[in-house]
Short mmCIF file of C-alpha atoms and ligand atoms in Angstrom, two decimals:
data_model
loop_
_atom_site.label_atom_id
_atom_site.label_comp_id
_atom_site.label_asym_id
_atom_site.label_seq_id
_atom_site.Cartn_x
_atom_site.Cartn_y
_atom_site.Cartn_z
CA UNK A 1 -23.55 -38.72 -2.45
CA UNK A 2 -19.84 -37.52 -1.50
CA UNK A 3 -18.64 -37.95 -4.75
CA UNK A 4 -21.07 -36.13 -6.64
CA UNK A 5 -20.47 -32.83 -3.97
CA UNK A 6 -17.37 -33.24 -4.93
CA UNK A 7 -17.45 -33.60 -8.69
CA UNK A 8 -20.07 -30.39 -8.39
CA UNK A 9 -17.03 -28.54 -6.73
CA UNK A 10 -14.86 -29.28 -9.26
CA UNK A 11 -16.67 -28.22 -11.70
CA UNK A 12 -17.63 -25.52 -10.36
CA UNK A 13 -14.15 -24.52 -10.02
CA UNK A 14 -13.26 -25.19 -13.62
CA UNK A 15 -16.04 -23.02 -14.08
CA UNK A 16 -15.12 -19.68 -12.64
CA UNK A 17 -13.18 -17.08 -13.70
CA UNK A 18 -10.30 -16.87 -11.27
CA UNK A 19 -8.07 -13.42 -12.86
CA UNK A 20 -11.69 -10.99 -12.67
CA UNK A 21 -10.33 -8.33 -10.44
CA UNK A 22 -6.87 -6.68 -10.74
CA UNK A 23 -4.65 -4.30 -11.17
CA UNK A 24 -3.75 -4.14 -15.30
CA UNK A 25 -0.24 -3.06 -16.21
CA UNK A 26 -1.35 0.34 -17.40
CA UNK A 27 -0.26 1.59 -13.39
CA UNK A 28 2.66 3.28 -13.96
CA UNK A 29 0.30 5.84 -15.41
CA UNK A 30 -3.29 5.30 -15.47
CA UNK A 31 -5.09 6.41 -12.47
CA UNK A 32 -7.82 3.90 -12.42
CA UNK A 33 -5.90 1.02 -12.77
CA UNK A 34 -8.43 -2.02 -11.52
CA UNK A 35 -9.82 -4.02 -14.10
CA UNK A 36 -13.53 -6.35 -13.11
CA UNK A 37 -15.05 -8.62 -15.05
CA UNK A 38 -17.78 -10.94 -15.01
CA UNK A 39 -17.02 -13.23 -18.12
CA UNK A 40 -13.51 -15.39 -19.19
CA UNK A 41 -14.28 -13.67 -22.85
CA UNK A 42 -16.89 -11.40 -24.95
CA UNK A 43 -19.65 -12.61 -26.80
CA UNK A 44 -19.78 -9.97 -29.47
CA UNK A 45 -17.00 -9.65 -31.86
CA UNK A 46 -15.79 -6.92 -32.83
CA UNK A 47 -13.92 -7.14 -35.85
CA UNK A 48 -10.83 -4.90 -34.68
CA UNK A 49 -11.02 -6.18 -31.05
CA UNK A 50 -7.14 -7.56 -29.66
CA UNK A 51 -10.10 -9.23 -26.96
CA UNK A 52 -10.07 -12.66 -28.27
CA UNK A 53 -7.08 -12.91 -30.31
CA UNK A 54 -5.23 -12.98 -26.55
CA UNK A 55 -6.24 -15.03 -24.91
CA UNK A 56 -10.34 -14.78 -24.73
CA UNK A 57 -12.74 -16.69 -27.39
CA UNK A 58 -16.25 -15.23 -27.89
CA UNK A 59 -18.21 -18.82 -28.02
CA UNK A 60 -20.78 -18.52 -24.97
CA UNK A 61 -20.10 -22.12 -23.79
CA UNK A 62 -16.51 -21.46 -23.20
CA UNK A 63 -16.44 -17.90 -21.26
CA UNK A 64 -16.10 -19.00 -17.06
CA UNK A 65 -17.58 -16.90 -15.00
CA UNK A 66 -17.21 -14.58 -11.90
CA UNK A 67 -17.74 -16.24 -8.22
CA UNK A 68 -19.78 -13.26 -6.76
CA UNK A 69 -19.73 -14.53 -4.08
CA UNK A 70 -16.05 -13.96 -3.72
CA UNK A 71 -16.03 -10.72 -5.26
CA UNK A 72 -18.42 -9.95 -2.17
CA UNK A 73 -15.62 -11.30 0.30
CA UNK A 74 -13.35 -8.91 -1.25
CA UNK A 75 -14.86 -6.21 -0.73
CA UNK A 76 -15.94 -7.04 3.03
CA UNK A 77 -12.77 -7.28 3.59
CA UNK A 78 -11.79 -4.20 2.47
CA UNK A 79 -14.08 -2.69 4.17
CA UNK A 80 -13.33 -4.11 7.30
CA UNK A 81 -9.65 -2.51 6.82
CA UNK A 82 -8.90 -6.41 6.91
CA UNK A 83 -7.47 -6.15 3.08
CA UNK A 84 -5.23 -9.70 1.92
CA UNK A 85 -3.56 -8.26 -0.80
CA UNK A 86 -2.53 -5.36 -3.23
CA UNK A 87 -5.99 -5.68 -5.35
CA UNK A 88 -8.04 -5.01 -2.09
CA UNK A 89 -5.96 -2.50 -0.32
CA UNK A 90 -6.80 -0.66 -3.66
CA UNK A 91 -10.96 -1.27 -3.19
CA UNK A 92 -10.49 0.21 0.47
CA UNK A 93 -8.86 2.97 -1.08
CA UNK A 94 -12.04 2.99 -3.40
CA UNK A 95 -9.93 3.57 -6.42
CA UNK A 96 -12.45 3.13 -8.99
CA UNK A 97 -13.10 -0.59 -10.96
CA UNK A 98 -13.64 -0.34 -14.30
CA UNK A 99 -15.92 -3.24 -15.27
CA UNK A 100 -15.76 -4.29 -18.72
CA UNK A 101 -12.42 -3.72 -19.09
CA UNK A 102 -11.61 -6.62 -21.06
CA UNK A 103 -14.75 -7.67 -22.29
CA UNK A 104 -18.44 -7.04 -23.06
CA UNK A 105 -20.34 -7.28 -19.42
CA UNK A 106 -23.72 -7.37 -21.34
CA UNK A 107 -23.12 -10.17 -24.11
CA UNK A 108 -25.57 -12.86 -24.78
CA UNK A 109 -24.53 -15.38 -21.86
CA UNK A 110 -25.33 -12.52 -19.39
CA UNK A 111 -29.18 -12.96 -20.78
CA UNK A 112 -29.50 -17.06 -19.39
CA UNK A 113 -26.68 -16.41 -16.92
CA UNK A 114 -27.33 -13.18 -15.18
CA UNK A 115 -24.32 -13.49 -13.68
CA UNK A 116 -22.55 -9.62 -14.29
CA UNK A 117 -25.97 -8.74 -12.25
CA UNK A 118 -24.94 -10.27 -9.53
CA UNK A 119 -21.98 -8.66 -9.50
CA UNK A 120 -23.36 -4.55 -10.23
CA UNK A 121 -25.67 -5.97 -6.80
CA UNK A 122 -22.39 -6.86 -5.47
CA UNK A 123 -21.12 -3.60 -6.39
CA UNK A 124 -24.01 -1.60 -5.77
CA UNK A 125 -24.34 -3.35 -2.14
CA UNK A 126 -20.73 -1.72 -0.95
CA UNK A 127 -21.60 1.49 -2.76
CA UNK A 128 -18.56 0.75 -4.43
CA UNK A 129 -17.47 3.36 -7.40
CA UNK A 130 -17.66 1.57 -10.42
CA UNK A 131 -17.03 3.24 -14.23
CA UNK A 132 -19.22 0.29 -16.67
CA UNK A 133 -18.15 -0.04 -20.00
CA UNK A 134 -20.47 -1.82 -22.24
CA UNK A 135 -21.84 -1.73 -25.99
CA UNK A 136 -25.11 -4.29 -25.10
CA UNK A 137 -28.37 -2.38 -24.05
CA UNK A 138 -29.36 -5.62 -21.70
CA UNK A 139 -28.85 -3.16 -18.76
CA UNK A 140 -31.63 -1.05 -19.50
CA UNK A 141 -34.52 -3.88 -18.25
CA UNK A 142 -35.49 -4.57 -14.65
CA UNK A 143 -33.31 -5.01 -11.91
CA UNK A 144 -30.00 -4.22 -14.51
CA UNK A 145 -31.09 -0.19 -13.90
CA UNK A 146 -33.11 -0.65 -10.73
CA UNK A 147 -29.77 -1.78 -9.27
CA UNK A 148 -27.64 1.04 -11.24
CA UNK A 149 -29.39 3.42 -10.13
CA UNK A 150 -29.56 2.36 -6.38
CA UNK A 151 -25.68 2.03 -6.70
CA UNK A 152 -22.26 4.27 -7.56
CA UNK A 153 -22.08 3.50 -11.12
CA UNK A 154 -20.95 5.33 -14.09
CA UNK A 155 -21.78 3.88 -17.80
CA UNK A 156 -19.67 4.35 -20.35
CA UNK A 157 -21.61 3.07 -23.75
CA UNK A 158 -18.74 2.17 -26.74
CA UNK A 159 -19.51 3.25 -30.23
CA UNK A 160 -16.89 2.95 -33.04
CA UNK A 161 -16.96 6.18 -35.20
CA UNK A 162 -17.83 4.56 -38.62
CA UNK A 163 -19.96 4.94 -40.77
CA UNK A 164 -23.66 4.00 -40.04
CA UNK A 165 -23.55 1.13 -42.86
CA UNK A 166 -20.53 -0.70 -42.05
CA UNK A 167 -21.14 -0.44 -38.50
CA UNK A 168 -23.05 -3.68 -38.73
CA UNK A 169 -20.13 -4.98 -39.90
CA UNK A 170 -17.28 -4.13 -37.94
CA UNK A 171 -18.95 -4.49 -34.72
CA UNK A 172 -20.93 -7.29 -35.80
CA UNK A 173 -24.06 -8.78 -33.16
CA UNK A 174 -23.74 -5.89 -30.91
CA UNK A 175 -26.85 -3.39 -30.17
CA UNK A 176 -27.03 -1.07 -33.52
CA UNK A 177 -26.23 2.85 -32.76
CA UNK A 178 -28.93 3.64 -32.79
CA UNK A 179 -30.39 1.19 -29.65
CA UNK A 180 -27.24 2.07 -27.62
CA UNK A 181 -27.54 5.44 -27.86
CA UNK A 182 -31.69 5.00 -26.05
CA UNK A 183 -30.07 2.48 -23.66
CA UNK A 184 -27.52 6.20 -22.98
CA UNK A 185 -30.72 7.77 -22.79
CA UNK A 186 -33.29 5.85 -20.41
CA UNK A 187 -30.10 5.74 -17.80
CA UNK A 188 -29.45 9.77 -18.17
CA UNK A 189 -32.92 10.67 -17.66
CA UNK A 190 -33.20 7.75 -14.64
CA UNK A 191 -30.35 10.11 -13.12
CA UNK A 192 -26.78 7.89 -14.31
CA UNK A 193 -24.23 9.37 -15.16
CA UNK A 194 -23.66 8.15 -18.97
CA UNK A 195 -20.40 8.52 -21.46
CA UNK A 196 -19.80 8.33 -24.62
CA UNK A 197 -17.03 6.53 -25.24
CA UNK A 198 -15.88 6.86 -29.01
CA UNK A 199 -13.46 3.80 -28.99
CA UNK A 200 -12.03 3.37 -31.79
CA UNK A 201 -12.29 6.65 -34.52
CA UNK A 202 -12.06 5.15 -37.70
CA UNK A 203 -9.38 7.13 -39.71
CA UNK A 204 -11.92 9.06 -42.24
CA UNK A 205 -14.24 8.73 -40.00
CA UNK A 206 -14.48 12.01 -38.08
CA UNK A 207 -17.89 13.24 -39.46
CA UNK A 208 -18.97 10.10 -38.18
CA UNK A 209 -17.86 10.97 -34.47
CA UNK A 210 -18.93 14.42 -34.61
CA UNK A 211 -22.72 13.70 -35.54
CA UNK A 212 -22.37 10.81 -32.53
CA UNK A 213 -20.71 13.62 -30.06
CA UNK A 214 -23.88 15.46 -31.84
CA UNK A 215 -26.60 12.73 -31.01
CA UNK A 216 -24.95 11.96 -27.48
CA UNK A 217 -25.50 15.23 -26.34
CA UNK A 218 -28.88 15.56 -26.92
CA UNK A 219 -29.36 12.19 -25.49
CA UNK A 220 -28.24 13.41 -22.14
CA UNK A 221 -24.74 12.29 -21.59
CA UNK A 222 -22.63 13.35 -20.05
CA UNK A 223 -18.93 13.12 -20.97
CA UNK A 224 -17.11 11.45 -24.28
CA UNK A 225 -13.68 10.38 -24.27
CA UNK A 226 -11.98 9.49 -27.77
CA UNK A 227 -9.49 7.50 -29.09
CA UNK A 228 -8.49 6.42 -32.75
CA UNK A 229 -8.20 2.78 -33.35
CA UNK A 230 -4.54 1.05 -33.23
CA UNK A 231 -4.40 -1.21 -36.03
CA UNK A 232 -4.09 -4.25 -34.29
CA UNK A 233 -0.85 -6.53 -35.88
CA UNK A 234 -3.03 -10.00 -36.31
CA UNK A 235 -3.46 -10.45 -39.41
CA UNK A 236 -4.11 -14.00 -39.60
CA UNK A 237 -6.74 -13.65 -37.16
CA UNK A 238 -10.30 -14.19 -38.40
CA UNK A 239 -11.55 -10.88 -37.41
CA UNK A 240 -8.49 -8.94 -38.47
CA UNK A 241 -9.15 -9.88 -42.17
CA UNK A 242 -12.61 -9.46 -41.53
CA UNK A 243 -11.51 -6.10 -40.73
CA UNK A 244 -9.26 -5.72 -44.01
CA UNK A 245 -12.67 -7.07 -46.18
CA UNK A 246 -14.83 -3.98 -44.46
CA UNK A 247 -11.84 -1.32 -44.57
CA UNK A 248 -9.58 -2.43 -47.04
CA UNK A 249 -7.08 0.42 -47.23
CA UNK A 250 -6.92 1.07 -43.06
CA UNK A 251 -3.57 -0.97 -43.45
CA UNK A 252 -2.40 1.36 -46.15
CA UNK A 253 -3.28 4.79 -44.69
CA UNK A 254 -1.51 3.97 -41.41
CA UNK A 255 1.34 2.51 -42.84
CA UNK A 256 1.38 6.00 -45.63
CA UNK A 257 1.12 8.20 -42.04
CA UNK A 258 4.03 7.01 -40.32
CA UNK A 259 2.51 4.85 -37.87
CA UNK A 260 4.25 3.08 -35.68
CA UNK A 261 4.77 -0.37 -34.20
CA UNK A 262 3.82 -0.22 -30.68
CA UNK A 263 3.93 -3.36 -29.02
CA UNK A 264 1.63 -5.47 -31.15
CA UNK A 265 -0.35 -2.46 -32.54
CA UNK A 266 0.37 -0.16 -34.72
CA UNK A 267 -0.13 3.56 -33.92
CA UNK A 268 -0.95 6.39 -35.71
CA UNK A 269 1.21 9.61 -34.21
CA UNK A 270 -0.02 11.99 -32.23
CA UNK A 271 0.34 15.57 -34.08
CA UNK A 272 -2.30 13.62 -36.68
CA UNK A 273 -4.57 12.15 -33.96
CA UNK A 274 -4.34 15.44 -31.95
CA UNK A 275 -5.65 17.52 -33.96
CA UNK A 276 -8.73 15.90 -35.08
CA UNK A 277 -9.00 15.36 -31.43
CA UNK A 278 -8.95 18.79 -29.87
CA UNK A 279 -11.57 19.32 -32.54
CA UNK A 280 -13.70 17.20 -31.45
CA UNK A 281 -12.95 18.39 -27.82
CA UNK A 282 -14.14 21.87 -29.29
CA UNK A 283 -17.40 21.05 -30.28
CA UNK A 284 -18.14 18.54 -27.37
CA UNK A 285 -18.14 20.45 -24.62
CA UNK A 286 -20.04 23.28 -26.93
CA UNK A 287 -22.97 20.55 -26.70
CA UNK A 288 -21.66 20.98 -22.90
CA UNK A 289 -20.36 17.50 -22.87
CA UNK A 290 -17.26 16.89 -20.73
CA UNK A 291 -14.11 15.83 -23.16
CA UNK A 292 -11.73 12.94 -22.07
CA UNK A 293 -8.54 11.94 -24.59
CA UNK A 294 -7.95 8.67 -24.10
CA UNK A 295 -4.69 8.35 -25.96
CA UNK A 296 -1.65 7.99 -23.76
CA UNK A 297 -0.06 10.17 -25.33
CA UNK A 298 -2.77 13.21 -25.17
CA UNK A 299 -3.72 12.66 -20.68
CA UNK A 300 -2.08 15.26 -20.08
CA UNK A 301 -4.60 17.32 -22.05
CA UNK A 302 -6.84 15.93 -19.56
CA UNK A 303 -7.71 19.30 -16.53
CA UNK A 304 -9.59 16.28 -14.44
CA UNK A 305 -8.04 13.79 -11.96
CA UNK A 306 -8.83 10.78 -13.28
CA UNK A 307 -7.83 9.72 -16.54
CA UNK A 308 -9.62 10.28 -19.31
CA UNK A 309 -13.16 9.26 -18.21
CA UNK A 310 -13.44 12.10 -15.66
CA UNK A 311 -14.37 9.12 -12.80
CA UNK A 312 -13.39 11.78 -10.33
CA UNK A 313 -16.78 14.26 -12.02
CA UNK A 314 -18.85 11.48 -11.54
CA UNK A 315 -18.95 8.99 -8.91
CA UNK A 316 -19.50 9.51 -5.32
CA UNK A 317 -16.64 9.10 -3.05
CA UNK A 318 -14.12 7.68 -5.30
CA UNK A 319 -9.96 8.42 -4.94
CA UNK A 320 -7.00 7.49 -8.28
CA UNK A 321 -3.73 6.61 -8.35
CA UNK A 322 -0.88 9.34 -8.65
CA UNK A 323 2.31 7.31 -7.32
CA UNK A 324 3.19 7.37 -10.97
CA UNK A 325 4.96 8.81 -13.39
CA UNK A 326 1.31 11.00 -15.19
CA UNK A 327 0.91 11.33 -11.35
CA UNK A 328 4.08 13.12 -10.65
CA UNK A 329 4.74 14.94 -13.66
CA UNK A 330 0.73 15.83 -13.66
CA UNK A 331 1.82 17.92 -9.59
CA UNK A 332 4.01 20.04 -11.56
CA UNK A 333 2.18 20.92 -14.59
CA UNK A 334 2.94 24.61 -14.50
CA UNK A 335 6.74 24.17 -13.01
CA UNK A 336 9.06 25.85 -15.21
CA UNK A 337 11.25 22.53 -14.77
CA UNK A 338 9.45 18.63 -13.97
CA UNK A 339 12.05 16.51 -11.81
CA UNK A 340 11.18 13.06 -10.53
CA UNK A 341 9.73 14.47 -6.97
CA UNK A 342 7.83 11.50 -5.14
CA UNK A 343 5.44 12.64 -2.67
CA UNK A 344 5.94 11.02 1.44
CA UNK A 345 1.83 10.97 1.46
CA UNK A 346 1.99 9.28 -2.42
CA UNK A 347 -0.43 6.30 -1.22
CA UNK A 348 0.34 2.41 -2.68
CA UNK A 349 -0.77 -0.73 -1.67
CA UNK A 350 1.96 -2.16 0.98
CA UNK A 351 1.24 -5.42 -1.13
CA UNK A 352 3.29 -5.71 -3.86
CA UNK A 353 1.77 -5.10 -7.68
CA UNK A 354 4.20 -6.23 -9.42
CA UNK A 355 3.26 -9.62 -10.29
CA UNK A 356 0.26 -7.58 -12.44
CA UNK A 357 3.50 -5.48 -14.55
CA UNK A 358 4.91 -7.59 -17.58
CA UNK A 359 7.63 -9.45 -17.18
CA UNK A 360 10.28 -6.68 -18.12
CA UNK A 361 8.90 -5.45 -14.65
CA UNK A 362 8.30 -7.87 -12.61
CA UNK A 363 12.36 -8.28 -12.04
CA UNK A 364 11.75 -5.65 -9.77
CA UNK A 365 9.60 -7.78 -7.33
CA UNK A 366 12.73 -9.33 -5.25
CA UNK A 367 12.65 -5.82 -3.98
CA UNK A 368 12.03 -6.56 -0.09
CA UNK A 369 10.96 -2.48 0.17
CA UNK A 370 7.98 -2.38 -1.91
CA UNK A 371 7.85 1.45 -2.06
CA UNK A 372 12.30 1.80 -2.74
CA UNK A 373 10.93 -0.75 -5.36
CA UNK A 374 8.34 0.96 -7.13
CA UNK A 375 9.65 4.00 -6.70
CA UNK A 376 12.94 2.26 -8.40
CA UNK A 377 10.80 1.74 -11.40
CA UNK A 378 9.76 4.85 -11.71
CA UNK A 379 12.64 6.81 -11.78
CA UNK A 380 13.76 3.86 -14.41
CA UNK A 381 10.80 4.91 -16.75
CA UNK A 382 11.31 8.70 -16.03
CA UNK A 383 14.80 8.61 -17.19
CA UNK A 384 14.10 6.31 -19.95
CA UNK A 385 13.03 7.42 -23.52
CA UNK A 386 9.56 7.58 -24.92
CA UNK A 387 8.78 3.40 -25.66
CA UNK A 388 9.67 3.05 -21.98
CA UNK A 389 6.46 5.13 -20.79
CA UNK A 390 8.81 7.94 -19.94
CA UNK A 391 7.85 10.92 -19.63
CA UNK A 392 8.44 12.15 -23.35
CA UNK A 393 6.16 9.49 -24.15
CA UNK A 394 3.53 12.25 -23.64
CA UNK A 395 2.85 14.64 -25.77
CA UNK A 396 3.81 18.34 -24.84
CA UNK A 397 6.26 17.28 -22.58
CA UNK A 398 10.42 18.01 -23.47
CA UNK A 399 13.74 16.51 -22.34
CA UNK A 400 15.87 19.98 -21.49
CA UNK A 401 19.09 17.64 -21.50
CA UNK A 402 19.87 18.64 -17.87
CA UNK A 403 20.19 16.41 -14.63
CA UNK A 404 18.77 17.07 -11.42
CA UNK A 405 20.81 16.87 -7.97
CA UNK A 406 20.19 13.41 -8.04
CA UNK A 407 21.08 12.43 -11.56
CA UNK A 408 17.03 12.04 -12.64
CA UNK A 409 16.11 14.22 -16.57
CA UNK A 410 14.12 17.53 -15.67
CA UNK A 411 12.14 17.85 -18.76
CA UNK A 412 9.46 20.59 -19.37
CA UNK A 413 6.03 20.96 -20.34
CA UNK A 414 4.33 23.18 -22.91
CA UNK A 415 0.62 22.97 -24.19
CA UNK A 416 1.13 25.67 -25.72
CA UNK A 417 -1.03 25.13 -29.42
CA UNK A 418 -0.67 25.80 -33.17
CA UNK A 419 -3.44 29.07 -33.85
CA UNK A 420 -5.63 26.52 -35.88
CA UNK A 421 -4.42 23.61 -34.10
CA UNK A 422 -8.34 22.09 -33.73
CA UNK A 423 -10.05 23.95 -36.01
CA UNK A 424 -12.96 21.74 -38.22
CA UNK A 425 -10.74 22.67 -41.97
CA UNK A 426 -8.84 19.55 -40.21
CA UNK A 427 -10.67 17.49 -39.36
CA UNK A 428 -12.27 15.38 -42.17
CA UNK A 429 -8.93 13.07 -43.87
CA UNK A 430 -9.69 10.75 -46.03
CA UNK A 431 -8.59 6.73 -46.35
S1 LIG U 1 -17.66 -5.98 -26.66
FE1 LIG U 1 -15.56 -4.97 -26.68
S2 LIG U 1 -14.45 -6.66 -25.95
FE2 LIG U 1 -16.50 -7.63 -26.77
S3 LIG U 1 -15.76 -7.47 -29.36
FE3 LIG U 1 -16.46 -6.05 -28.70
S4 LIG U 1 -14.73 -4.27 -28.05
FE4 LIG U 1 -13.91 -6.84 -28.31
#
């Protein structure tokens, strides 16, 4: 009997997803850097997705799942003011979690396991501000909908901007575009804020993006964010081979248009994306939607506080994280000069966040003083080039070539637009 219980406990441990909640490595510039996932891998099969090739797999049987009891304990400690570790300090601060940050919470496994439902109910019990990202439509039913209504949720429905006929090839297993829009309409009618996440936009299909924005506005969505495809370099992977079959000219387009290799992806130049995204912004705003630039380089174009998602506009009692490069620049956007200036009031967890960064940044984890260590890390980025996430990696920020009294670089910001930037004639490009 005792052996049986030990066996069951061991099995449960093996099935439990340990890393379900963590700050992401984007903390140096993201204002909502907390990711939450109920499954360790995604059961959809989007051809452009990096999630599977970088640690995930979409077989339902291999998915580990969150222990919602553990999440409850962490939220409880945060609420009581006794957080353990930096992640719980973020919770205490009520920085929104991005539920579905890596893997979709509403894949086929959820129909049997209802694990994500438990996660939603746990978050709702604490009225925890939550951004929920999904391509699934399961949450339109019974308990899911009731929980979404009761809690503090803002739902982002992701759709790739592409020809409707190609969508089933590109996003196999995912509900159709029409089903996703209907899901959003149902949520909006229930009073839940809904966003259209145009992610990714496939270059050449900007007209599809326009059409989706119009449909979303008609369905009661309140926000749209947009980001171009970052072309994965893992061309050996199964889904990336399929991507080449679906869009055979795509790689050629990226090469021809000066895409740069960033990490394991090809990224289109900011100038090329900007002009087209500004056109989409104008259109979205004409329909009464808030528009968010989701490209890292264009984040300064967002005039709300929370990154591209505008969660500060749609969630109750939500904070955002601004002790980072983007936060320092934002506070000085109207100044002539932008200098490295850290406010004494800037909030930072007391416990270490360095283990959540990439290995290059982790060398700082030896710093005894967390605040000084973090400031040093930001200062290094500040004085580096664009490739390390320094200020010039953001569109509109220019290095003046001078240094301040502490020897840190001085920058200038100019958001001036060319007169025809964002005009619809510039929108259409052909593959
Ligand atoms: S739903 Fe999201 S996480 Fe899942 S395969 Fe598609 S893009 Fe990747």
